Coordinates of C-alpha atoms in Angstrom, one line a residue:
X1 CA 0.0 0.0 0.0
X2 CA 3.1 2.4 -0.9
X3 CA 1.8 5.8 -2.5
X4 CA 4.6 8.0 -4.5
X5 CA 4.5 11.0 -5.8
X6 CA 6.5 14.7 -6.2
X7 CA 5.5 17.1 -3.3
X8 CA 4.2 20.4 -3.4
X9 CA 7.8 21.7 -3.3
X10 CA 8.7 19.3 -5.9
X11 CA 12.1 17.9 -4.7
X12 CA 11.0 15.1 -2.7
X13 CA 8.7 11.9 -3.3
X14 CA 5.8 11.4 -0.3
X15 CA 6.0 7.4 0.4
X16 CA 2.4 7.4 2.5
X17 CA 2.8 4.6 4.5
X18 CA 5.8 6.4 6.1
X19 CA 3.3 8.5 7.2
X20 CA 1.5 8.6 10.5
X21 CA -2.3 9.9 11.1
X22 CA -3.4 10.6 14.5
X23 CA -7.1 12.5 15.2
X24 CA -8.8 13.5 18.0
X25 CA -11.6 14.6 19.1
X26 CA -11.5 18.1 21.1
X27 CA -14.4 19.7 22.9
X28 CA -14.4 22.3 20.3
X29 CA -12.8 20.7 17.4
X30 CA -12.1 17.8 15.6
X31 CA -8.5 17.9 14.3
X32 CA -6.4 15.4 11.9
X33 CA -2.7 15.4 11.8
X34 CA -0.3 13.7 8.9
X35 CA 3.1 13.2 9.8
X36 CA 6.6 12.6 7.9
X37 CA 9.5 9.8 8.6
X38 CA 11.0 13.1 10.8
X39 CA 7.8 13.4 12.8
X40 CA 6.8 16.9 11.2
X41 CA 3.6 17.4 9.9
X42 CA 2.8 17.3 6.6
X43 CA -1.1 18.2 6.5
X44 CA -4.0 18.8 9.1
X45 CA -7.7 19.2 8.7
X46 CA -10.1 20.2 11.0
X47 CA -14.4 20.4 11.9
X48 CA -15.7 22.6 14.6
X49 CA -18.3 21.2 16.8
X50 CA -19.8 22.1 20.1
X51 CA -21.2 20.0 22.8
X52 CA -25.2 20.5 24.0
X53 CA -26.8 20.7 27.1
X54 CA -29.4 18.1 26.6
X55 CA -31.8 17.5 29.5
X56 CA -29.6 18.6 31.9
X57 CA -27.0 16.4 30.3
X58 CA -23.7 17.7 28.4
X59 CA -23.5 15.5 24.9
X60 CA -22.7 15.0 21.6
X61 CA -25.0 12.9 19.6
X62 CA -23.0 9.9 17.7
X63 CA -24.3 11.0 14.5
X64 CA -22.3 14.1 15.3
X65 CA -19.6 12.2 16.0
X66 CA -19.8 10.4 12.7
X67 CA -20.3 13.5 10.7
X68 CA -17.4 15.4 12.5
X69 CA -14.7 12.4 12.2
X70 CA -15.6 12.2 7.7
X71 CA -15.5 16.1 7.9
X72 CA -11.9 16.3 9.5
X73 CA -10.9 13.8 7.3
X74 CA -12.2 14.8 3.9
X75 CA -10.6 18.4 5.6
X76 CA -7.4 16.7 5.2
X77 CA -7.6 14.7 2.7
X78 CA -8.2 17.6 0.7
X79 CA -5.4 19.5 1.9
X80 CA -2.9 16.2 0.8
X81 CA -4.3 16.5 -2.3
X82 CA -3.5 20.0 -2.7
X83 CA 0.1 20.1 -1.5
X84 CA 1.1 16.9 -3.2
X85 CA -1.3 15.8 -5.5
X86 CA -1.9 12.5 -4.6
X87 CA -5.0 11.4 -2.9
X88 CA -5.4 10.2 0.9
X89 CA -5.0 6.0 0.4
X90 CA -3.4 5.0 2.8
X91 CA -0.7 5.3 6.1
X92 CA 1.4 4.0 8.0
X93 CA -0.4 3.9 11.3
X94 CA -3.5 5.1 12.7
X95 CA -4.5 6.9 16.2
X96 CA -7.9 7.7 17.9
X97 CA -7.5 10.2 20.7
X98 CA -10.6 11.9 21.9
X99 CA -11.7 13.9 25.2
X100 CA -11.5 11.7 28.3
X101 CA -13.8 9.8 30.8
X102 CA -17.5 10.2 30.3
X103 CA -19.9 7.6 29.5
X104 CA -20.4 5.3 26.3
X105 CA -22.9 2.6 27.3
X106 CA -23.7 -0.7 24.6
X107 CA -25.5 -4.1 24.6
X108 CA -24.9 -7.2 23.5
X109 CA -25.6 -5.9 20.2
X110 CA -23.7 -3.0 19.6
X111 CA -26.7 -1.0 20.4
X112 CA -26.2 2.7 22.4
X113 CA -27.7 2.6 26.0
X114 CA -27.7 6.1 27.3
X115 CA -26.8 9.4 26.0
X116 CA -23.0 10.1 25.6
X117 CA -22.3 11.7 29.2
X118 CA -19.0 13.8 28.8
X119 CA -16.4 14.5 31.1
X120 CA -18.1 18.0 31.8
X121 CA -20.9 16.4 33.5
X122 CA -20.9 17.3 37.4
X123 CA -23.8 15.0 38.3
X124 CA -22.3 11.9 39.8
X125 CA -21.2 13.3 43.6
X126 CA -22.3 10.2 45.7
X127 CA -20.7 7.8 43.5
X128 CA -17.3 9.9 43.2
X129 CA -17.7 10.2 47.1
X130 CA -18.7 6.3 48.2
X131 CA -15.7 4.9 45.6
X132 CA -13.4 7.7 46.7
X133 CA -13.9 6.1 50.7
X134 CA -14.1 2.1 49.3
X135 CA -10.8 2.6 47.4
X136 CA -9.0 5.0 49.3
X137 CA -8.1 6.9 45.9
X138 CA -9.5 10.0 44.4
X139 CA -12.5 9.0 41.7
X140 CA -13.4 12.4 40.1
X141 CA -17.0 12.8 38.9
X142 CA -16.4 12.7 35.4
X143 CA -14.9 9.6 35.4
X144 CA -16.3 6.5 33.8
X145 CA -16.5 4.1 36.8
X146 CA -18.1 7.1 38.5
X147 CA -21.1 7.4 35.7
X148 CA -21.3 3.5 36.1
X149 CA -21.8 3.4 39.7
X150 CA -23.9 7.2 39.6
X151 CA -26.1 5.2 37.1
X152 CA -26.5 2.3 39.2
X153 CA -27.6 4.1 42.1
X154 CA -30.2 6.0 40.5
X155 CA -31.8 2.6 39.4
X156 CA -31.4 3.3 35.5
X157 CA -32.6 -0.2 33.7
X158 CA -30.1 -0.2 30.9
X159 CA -27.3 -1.2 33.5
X160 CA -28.5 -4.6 33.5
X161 CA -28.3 -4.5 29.7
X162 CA -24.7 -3.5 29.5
X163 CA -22.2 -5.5 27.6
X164 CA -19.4 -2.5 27.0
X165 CA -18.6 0.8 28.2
X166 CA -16.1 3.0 27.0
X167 CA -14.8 6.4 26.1
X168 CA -15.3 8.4 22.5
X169 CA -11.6 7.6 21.8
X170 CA -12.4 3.3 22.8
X171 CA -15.8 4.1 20.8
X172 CA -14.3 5.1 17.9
X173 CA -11.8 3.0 17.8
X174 CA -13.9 -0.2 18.0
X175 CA -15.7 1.0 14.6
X176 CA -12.7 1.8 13.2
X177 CA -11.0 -1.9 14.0
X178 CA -13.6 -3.9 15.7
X179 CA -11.6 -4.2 18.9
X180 CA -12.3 -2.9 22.3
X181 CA -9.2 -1.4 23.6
X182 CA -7.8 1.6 25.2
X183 CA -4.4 2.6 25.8
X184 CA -3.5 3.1 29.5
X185 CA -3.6 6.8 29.9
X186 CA -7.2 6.7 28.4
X187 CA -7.9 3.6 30.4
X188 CA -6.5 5.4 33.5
X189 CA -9.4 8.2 33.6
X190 CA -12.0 4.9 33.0
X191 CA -10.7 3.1 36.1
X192 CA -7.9 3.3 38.7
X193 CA -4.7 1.5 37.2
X194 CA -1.8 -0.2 38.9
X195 CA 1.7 1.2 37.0
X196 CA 3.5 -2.3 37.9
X197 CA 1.1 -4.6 36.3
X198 CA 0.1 -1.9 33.3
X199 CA -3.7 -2.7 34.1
X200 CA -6.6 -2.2 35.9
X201 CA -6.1 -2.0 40.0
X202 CA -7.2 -5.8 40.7
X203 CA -7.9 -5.1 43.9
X204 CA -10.2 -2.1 43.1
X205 CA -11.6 -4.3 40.8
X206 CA -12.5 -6.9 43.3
X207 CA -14.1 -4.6 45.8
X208 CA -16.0 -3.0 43.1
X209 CA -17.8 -6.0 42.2
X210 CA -18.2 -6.9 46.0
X211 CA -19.9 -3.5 46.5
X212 CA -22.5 -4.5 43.3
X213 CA -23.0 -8.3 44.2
X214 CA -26.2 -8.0 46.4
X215 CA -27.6 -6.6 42.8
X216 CA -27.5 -9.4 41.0
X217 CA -26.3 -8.1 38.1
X218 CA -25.2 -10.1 34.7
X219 CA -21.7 -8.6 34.2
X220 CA -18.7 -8.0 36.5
X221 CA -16.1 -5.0 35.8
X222 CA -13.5 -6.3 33.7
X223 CA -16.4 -8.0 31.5
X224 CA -17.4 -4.6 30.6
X225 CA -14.3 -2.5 30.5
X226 CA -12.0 -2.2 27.5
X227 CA -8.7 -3.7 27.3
X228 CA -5.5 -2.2 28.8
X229 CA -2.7 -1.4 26.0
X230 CA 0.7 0.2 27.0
X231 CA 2.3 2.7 24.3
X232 CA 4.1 0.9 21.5
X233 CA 2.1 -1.7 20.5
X234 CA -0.7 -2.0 18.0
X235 CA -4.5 -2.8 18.5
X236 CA -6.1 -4.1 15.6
X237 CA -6.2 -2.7 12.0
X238 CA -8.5 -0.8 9.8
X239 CA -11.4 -2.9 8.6
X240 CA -13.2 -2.2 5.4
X241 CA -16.2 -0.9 7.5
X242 CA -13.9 1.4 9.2
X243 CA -12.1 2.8 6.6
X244 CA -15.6 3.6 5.1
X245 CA -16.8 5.2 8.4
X246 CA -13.7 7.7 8.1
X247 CA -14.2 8.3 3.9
X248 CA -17.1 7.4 2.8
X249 CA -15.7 8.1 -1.0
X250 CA -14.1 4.6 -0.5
X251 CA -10.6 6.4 -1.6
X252 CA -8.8 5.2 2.3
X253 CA -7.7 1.6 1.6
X254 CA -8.5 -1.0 5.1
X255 CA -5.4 -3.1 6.4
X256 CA -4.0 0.0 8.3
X257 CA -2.6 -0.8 12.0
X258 CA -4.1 1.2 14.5
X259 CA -2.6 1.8 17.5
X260 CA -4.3 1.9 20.9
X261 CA -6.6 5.0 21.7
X262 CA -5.3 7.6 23.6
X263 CA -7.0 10.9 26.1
X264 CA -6.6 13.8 25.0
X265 CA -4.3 14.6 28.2
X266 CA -1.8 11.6 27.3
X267 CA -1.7 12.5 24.1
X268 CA -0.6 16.4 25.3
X269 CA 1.6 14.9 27.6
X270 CA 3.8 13.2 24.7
X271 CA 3.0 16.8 22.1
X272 CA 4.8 18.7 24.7
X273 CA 7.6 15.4 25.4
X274 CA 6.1 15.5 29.1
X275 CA 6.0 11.8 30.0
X276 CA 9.6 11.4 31.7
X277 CA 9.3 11.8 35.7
X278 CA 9.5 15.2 37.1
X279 CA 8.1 17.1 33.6
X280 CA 4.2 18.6 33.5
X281 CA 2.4 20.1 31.2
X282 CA -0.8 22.4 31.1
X283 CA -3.3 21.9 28.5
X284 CA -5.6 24.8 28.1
X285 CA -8.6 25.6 26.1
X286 CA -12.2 25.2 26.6
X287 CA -11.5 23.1 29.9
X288 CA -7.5 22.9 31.3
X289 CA -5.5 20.3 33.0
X290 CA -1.8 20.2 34.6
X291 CA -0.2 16.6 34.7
X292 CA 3.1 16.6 36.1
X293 CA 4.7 13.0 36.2
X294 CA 5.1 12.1 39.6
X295 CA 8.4 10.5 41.3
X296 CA 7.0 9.0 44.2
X297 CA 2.9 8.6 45.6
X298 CA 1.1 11.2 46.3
X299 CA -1.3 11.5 48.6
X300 CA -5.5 11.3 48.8
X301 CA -6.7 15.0 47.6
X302 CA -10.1 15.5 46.2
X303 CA -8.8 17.8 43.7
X304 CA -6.0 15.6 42.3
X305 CA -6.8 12.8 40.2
X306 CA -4.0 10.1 39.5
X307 CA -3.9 9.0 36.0
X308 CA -1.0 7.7 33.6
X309 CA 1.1 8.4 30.7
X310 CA 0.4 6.8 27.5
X311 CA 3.9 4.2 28.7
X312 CA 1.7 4.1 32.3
X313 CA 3.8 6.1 34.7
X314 CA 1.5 7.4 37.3
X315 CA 1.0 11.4 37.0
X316 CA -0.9 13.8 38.9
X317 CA -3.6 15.6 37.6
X318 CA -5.3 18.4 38.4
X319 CA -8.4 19.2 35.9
X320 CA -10.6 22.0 35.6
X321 CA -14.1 21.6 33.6
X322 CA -13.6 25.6 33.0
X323 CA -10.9 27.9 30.9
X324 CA -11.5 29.6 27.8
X325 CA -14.8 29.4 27.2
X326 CA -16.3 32.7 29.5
X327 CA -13.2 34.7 27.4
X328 CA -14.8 33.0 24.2
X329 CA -17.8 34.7 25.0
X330 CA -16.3 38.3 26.3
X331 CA -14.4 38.1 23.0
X332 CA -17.8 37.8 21.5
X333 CA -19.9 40.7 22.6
X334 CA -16.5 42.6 22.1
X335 CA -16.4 41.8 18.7
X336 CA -20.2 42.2 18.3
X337 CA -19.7 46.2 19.7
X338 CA -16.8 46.2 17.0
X339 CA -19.3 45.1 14.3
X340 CA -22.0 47.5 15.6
X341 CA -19.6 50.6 14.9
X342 CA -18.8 50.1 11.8
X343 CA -15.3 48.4 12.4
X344 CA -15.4 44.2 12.5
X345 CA -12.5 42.7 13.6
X346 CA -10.8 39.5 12.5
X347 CA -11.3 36.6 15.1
X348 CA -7.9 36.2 15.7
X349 CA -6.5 39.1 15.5
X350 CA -8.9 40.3 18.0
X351 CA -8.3 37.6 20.2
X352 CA -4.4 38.8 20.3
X353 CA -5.3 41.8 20.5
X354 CA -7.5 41.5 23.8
X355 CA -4.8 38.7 24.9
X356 CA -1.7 41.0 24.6
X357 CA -3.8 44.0 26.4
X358 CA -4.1 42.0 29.4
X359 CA -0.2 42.3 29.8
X360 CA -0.9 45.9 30.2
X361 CA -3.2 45.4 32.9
X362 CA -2.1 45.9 36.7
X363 CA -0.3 42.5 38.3
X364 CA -3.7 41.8 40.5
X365 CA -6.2 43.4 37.8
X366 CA -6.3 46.2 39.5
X367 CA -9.2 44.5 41.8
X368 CA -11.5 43.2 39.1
X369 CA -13.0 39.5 39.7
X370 CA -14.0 36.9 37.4
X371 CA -15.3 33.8 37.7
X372 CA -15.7 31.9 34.2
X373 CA -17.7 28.6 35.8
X374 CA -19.7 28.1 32.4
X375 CA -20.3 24.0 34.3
X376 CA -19.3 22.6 37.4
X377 CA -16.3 22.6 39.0
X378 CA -15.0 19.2 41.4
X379 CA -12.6 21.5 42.5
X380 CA -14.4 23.8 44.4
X381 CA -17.1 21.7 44.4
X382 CA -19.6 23.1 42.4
X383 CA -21.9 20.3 40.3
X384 CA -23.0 24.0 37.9
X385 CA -21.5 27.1 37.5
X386 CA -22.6 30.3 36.7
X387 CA -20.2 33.0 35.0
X388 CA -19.9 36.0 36.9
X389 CA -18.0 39.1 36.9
X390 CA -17.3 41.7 40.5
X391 CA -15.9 44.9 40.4
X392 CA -16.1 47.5 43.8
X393 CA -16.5 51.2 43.1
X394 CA -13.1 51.4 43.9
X395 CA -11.7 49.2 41.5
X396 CA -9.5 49.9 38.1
X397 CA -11.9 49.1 35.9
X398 CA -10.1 49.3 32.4
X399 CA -9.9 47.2 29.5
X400 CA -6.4 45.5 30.5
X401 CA -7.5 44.8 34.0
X402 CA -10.8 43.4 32.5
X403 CA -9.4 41.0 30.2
X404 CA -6.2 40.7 32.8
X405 CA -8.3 39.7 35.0
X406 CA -10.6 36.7 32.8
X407 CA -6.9 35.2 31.7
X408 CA -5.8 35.1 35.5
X409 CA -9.8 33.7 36.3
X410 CA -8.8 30.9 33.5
X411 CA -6.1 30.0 35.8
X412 CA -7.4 30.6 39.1
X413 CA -8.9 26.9 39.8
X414 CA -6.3 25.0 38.1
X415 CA -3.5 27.1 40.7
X416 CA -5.7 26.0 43.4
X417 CA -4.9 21.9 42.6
X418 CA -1.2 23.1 41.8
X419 CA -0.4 24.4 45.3
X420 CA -1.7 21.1 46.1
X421 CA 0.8 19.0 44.5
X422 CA 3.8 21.9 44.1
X423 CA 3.6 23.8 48.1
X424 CA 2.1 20.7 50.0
X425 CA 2.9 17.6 48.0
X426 CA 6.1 19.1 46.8
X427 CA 6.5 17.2 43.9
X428 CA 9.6 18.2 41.6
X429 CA 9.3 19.8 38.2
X430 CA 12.3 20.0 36.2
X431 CA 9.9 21.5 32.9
X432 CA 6.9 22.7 32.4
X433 CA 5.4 23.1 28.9
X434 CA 2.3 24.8 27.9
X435 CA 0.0 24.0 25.2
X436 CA -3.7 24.4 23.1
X437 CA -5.3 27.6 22.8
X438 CA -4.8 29.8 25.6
X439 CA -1.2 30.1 24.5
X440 CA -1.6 30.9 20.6
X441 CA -0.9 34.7 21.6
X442 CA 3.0 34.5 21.8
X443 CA 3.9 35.0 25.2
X444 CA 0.8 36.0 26.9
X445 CA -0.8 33.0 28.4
X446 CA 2.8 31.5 29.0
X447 CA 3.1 34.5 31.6
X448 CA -0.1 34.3 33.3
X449 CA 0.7 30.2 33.5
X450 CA 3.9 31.1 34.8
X451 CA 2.9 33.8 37.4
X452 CA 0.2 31.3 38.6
X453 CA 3.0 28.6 39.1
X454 CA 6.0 30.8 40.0
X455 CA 7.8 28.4 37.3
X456 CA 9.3 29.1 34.1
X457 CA 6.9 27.5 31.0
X458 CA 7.5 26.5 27.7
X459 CA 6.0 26.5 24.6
X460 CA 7.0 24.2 21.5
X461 CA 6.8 25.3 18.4
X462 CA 5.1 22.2 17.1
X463 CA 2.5 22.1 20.0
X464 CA 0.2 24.2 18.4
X465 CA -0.5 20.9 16.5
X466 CA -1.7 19.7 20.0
X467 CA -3.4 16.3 20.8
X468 CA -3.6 14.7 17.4
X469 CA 0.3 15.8 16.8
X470 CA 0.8 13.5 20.1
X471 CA -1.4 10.7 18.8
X472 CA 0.7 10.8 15.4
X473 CA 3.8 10.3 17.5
X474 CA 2.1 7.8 19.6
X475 CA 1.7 6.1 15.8
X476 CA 5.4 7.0 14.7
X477 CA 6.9 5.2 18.7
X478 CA 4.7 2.1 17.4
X479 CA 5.5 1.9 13.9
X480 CA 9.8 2.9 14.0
X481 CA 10.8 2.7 17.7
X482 CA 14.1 0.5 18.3
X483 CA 14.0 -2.5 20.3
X484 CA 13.7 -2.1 23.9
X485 CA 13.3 1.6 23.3
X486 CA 11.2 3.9 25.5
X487 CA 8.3 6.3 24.6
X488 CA 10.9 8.6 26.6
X489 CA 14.1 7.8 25.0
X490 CA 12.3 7.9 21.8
X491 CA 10.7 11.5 22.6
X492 CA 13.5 12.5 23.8
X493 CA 16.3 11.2 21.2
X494 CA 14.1 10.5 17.7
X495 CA 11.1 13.0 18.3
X496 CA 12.5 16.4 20.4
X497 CA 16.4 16.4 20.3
X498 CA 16.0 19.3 17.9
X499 CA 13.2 20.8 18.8
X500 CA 12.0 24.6 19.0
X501 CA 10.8 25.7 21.9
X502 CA 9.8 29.2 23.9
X503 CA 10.2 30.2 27.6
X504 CA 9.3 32.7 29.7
X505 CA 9.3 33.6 33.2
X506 CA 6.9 35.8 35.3
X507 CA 8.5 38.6 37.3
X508 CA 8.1 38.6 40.9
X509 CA 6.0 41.4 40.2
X510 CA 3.3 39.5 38.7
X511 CA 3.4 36.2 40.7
X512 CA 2.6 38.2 43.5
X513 CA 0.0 39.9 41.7
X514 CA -1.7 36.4 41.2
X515 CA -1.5 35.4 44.6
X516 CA -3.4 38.8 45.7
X517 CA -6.1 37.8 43.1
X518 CA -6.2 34.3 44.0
X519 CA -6.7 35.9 47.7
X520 CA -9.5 38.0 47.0
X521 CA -11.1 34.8 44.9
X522 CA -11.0 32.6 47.6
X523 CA -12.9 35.5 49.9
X524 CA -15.7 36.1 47.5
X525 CA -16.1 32.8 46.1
X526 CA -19.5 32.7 48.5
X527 CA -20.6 35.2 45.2
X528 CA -20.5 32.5 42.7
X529 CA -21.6 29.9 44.9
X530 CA -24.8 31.9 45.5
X531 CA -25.2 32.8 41.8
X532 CA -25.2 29.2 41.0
X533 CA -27.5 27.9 43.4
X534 CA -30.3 31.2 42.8
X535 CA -29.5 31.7 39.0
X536 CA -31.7 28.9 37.4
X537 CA -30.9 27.5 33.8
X538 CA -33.1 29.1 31.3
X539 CA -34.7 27.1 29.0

């Protein structure tokens, strides 16, 4: 299945199957990535989508899903096409990486169960609590094994129907190849895992099914969950089916390995090469996360989750269901008053624009307050949110404190989990790398993320490529890694050794400035939690 041809730069012939493909499936976005022999990226495409609020529920329907995945593709197909006129047949590995946890009930036949419950839901407290006491480990609500058990309580009938639940990444996957797989990091936000034995925590396993026994029902854990699969190895191959449900035009020839699907934050974790012990990363767009790779256990915090890398080192999360998407909105209305006078302004050059204002706001906003809590937050335990925005008569109430003040709001929760692990955990962290879109302004949200953390952060220059550039690679360790080789040696030595990368570092200045923020958010936070309990949802 070897494709030739003359580039777009007509010098060099493009062998496809020394080409890798990763996708994944963002909150906002579905984005496709083709890579080279070198690991650099040949060709992307891309569909915008948006999750709903469906009775109460956040979602995506499936047909979405379908419709999004032959949209991205097509997207880059097409762009192949262009730059090297040759069409889109084939590759030499494929990855699935999509938004992690949530819920993907099935039956025996294949057949959905429930709604897709993402990992924005905040609506599964008592399970997250009861597993959180039986396991002595963190369970966050949005996790799978949380829905499960959340669903199980509530006495929903189509538990006693299940045959397989998984994640979008696992979902797709299984279309794609037919098997039902995850790689570990995915698997890890599913279900605790044990790092020694690269699989499901046995003994979590065992009192899980003890806890559901008296119910009687059909199934027990690991006859539901997905398979665990370690970086480096592949999980099935493209089936004729599959490579239909991706192009449709019947152009993508089957027989492609697939590799095992990722999360969306392993995936980051390897885009950023932040998977050897003592590196993090922050991923931040419509929700953000900070994984650092831990060198020793950490201890029980309801605002850390412990998941893996993609190789299954344990790493410390801490994730926020909030980030960009209250700016999004600001950015909006701005750009709505823009239109309104007679002067529209270019999306993104009036997001750099607000963005590189904020640097001339005062260190601690000059006492503005935001709080962007579009959903929930486990964190500050919220199940919804409610956006609001406080200001005293005193206050500096300009436009670089205002939009100063809804970066550093971005932040604020996910600095709240980082103190955690950095001032009481003390965990090391030799790098720190920043990705997605809340760093596309150069140097802007790398500051605020450094203030926050009192840590130099770096951005690469290939990590605006984000998840589906780490699933390629995930691809590329799979297909060319040398015996014996690790995902980090291989980051490191084959993927990284050359790489680009730009780092800043907050003055003293503004670090404190985020600490006298974070103060006065921690004193008014009784403001939001009264706005979301009063404010009802409109329908």
């Amino acid at each position: 299945m070897t494709t030739d041809s003359i580039n777009g730069r007509g010098n060099t012939a493009l062998n496809l199957s020394q080409t890798t493909l990763g996708i994944e499936l963002g909150s906002t976005r579905i984005k496709a990535v083709l890579l080279d022999r070198n690991h650099l990226p040949l060709a992307s495409g891309s569909f915008q989508w948006e999750n709903k609020l469906v009775n109460g529920l956040w979602t995506y329907s499936m047909a979405a899903v379908r419709t999004g995945i032959q949209s991205c593709f097509a997207d880059l197909a097409a762009a192949v096409q262009r730059k090297f006129s040759i069409p889109l047949t084939t590759t030499g590995a494929i990855g699935i990486s999509g938004m992690m946890h949530g819920y993907l009930p099935f039956d025996r036949e294949g057949r959905q169960l429930a709604e897709f419950r993402t990992w924005r839901n905040t609506m599964t407290g008592p399970a997250a609590q009861e597993l959180t006491q039986r396991f002595s480990f963190n369970i966050p609500q949005r996790w799978s094994i949380a829905h499960l058990y959340q669903a199980i309580l509530n006495g929903e009938s189509h538990v006693k129907e299940l045959n397989y639940l998984t994640t979008l990444a696992g979902y797709i996957h299984w279309q794609l190849t037919g098997q039902r797989v995850l790689g570990i990091g995915e698997a890890s936000g599913m279900f605790p895992i044990d790092s020694t034995t690269l699989d499901y925590d046995a003994a979590m396993v065992r009192t899980f099914d003890r806890l559901i026994a008296p119910l009687g029902l059909p199934w027990k854990l690991r006859d539901v969950l997905p398979q665990v699969l370690p970086a480096g190895q592949f999980a099935g191959t493209l089936t004729p089916q599959g490579a239909l449900l991706l192009d449709p035009t019947g152009t993508l020839c089957s027989g492609i390995p697939c590799v095992p699907p990722e999360g969306d934050a392993g995936t980051g974790m390897v885009a950023t090469n932040s998977v050897r012990i003592c590196t993090g990363n922050v991923s931040a767009g419509t929700s953000d996360f900070a994984m650092i790779v831990a060198d020793r256990p950490v201890g029980l915090h309801r605002e850390i989750d412990m998941v893996t890398t993609p190789a299954g080192q344990p790493v410390a999360m801490v994730h926020c269901n909030n980030c960009t998407s209250d700016i999004n909105d600001w950015a909006a209305l701005l750009a709505e008053f823009a239109q309104a006078i007679g002067a529209p302004q270019n999306p993104d050059a009036l997001f750099t624009l607000l963005f590189q204002k904020a640097l001339e706001g005062d260190p601690d906003c000059g006492g503005l307050l935001s709080y962007n809590y579009i959903s929930g937050e486990q964190i500050t335990n919220l199940d919804t949110g409610r956006p609001v925005f406080l200001r005293s008569p005193n206050s500096r109430f300009t436009l670089a404190n205002f939009m100063r003040a809804h970066l550093l709001s971005a932040l604020a929760t996910l600095k709240l989990g980082l103190d955690i692990l950095l001032q009481e955990e003390h965990l090391s962290v030799t790098k720190l790398y920043g990705h997605g879109g809340f760093f596309k302004t150069p140097q802007v949200g790398q500051r605020i993320l450094s203030a926050a953390t009192g840590t130099e952060v770096s951005v690469m220059k290939t990590a605006g490529e984000g998840g589906p550039y780490g699933m390629a690679l995930l691809c590329a360790f799979a297909l060319w890694k040398k015996p014996g080789e690790t995902l980090e040696d291989y980051l490191d030595q084959q993927v990284f050794a050359q790489a680009k990368s730009v780092s800043v570092r907050a003055s003293q200045e503004e670090i404190e400035g985020f600490c006298q923020f974070l103060s006065r958010y921690r004193a008014a936070f009784s403001v939001e939690r009264a706005a979301a309990e009063t404010i009802k949802e409109e329908i």
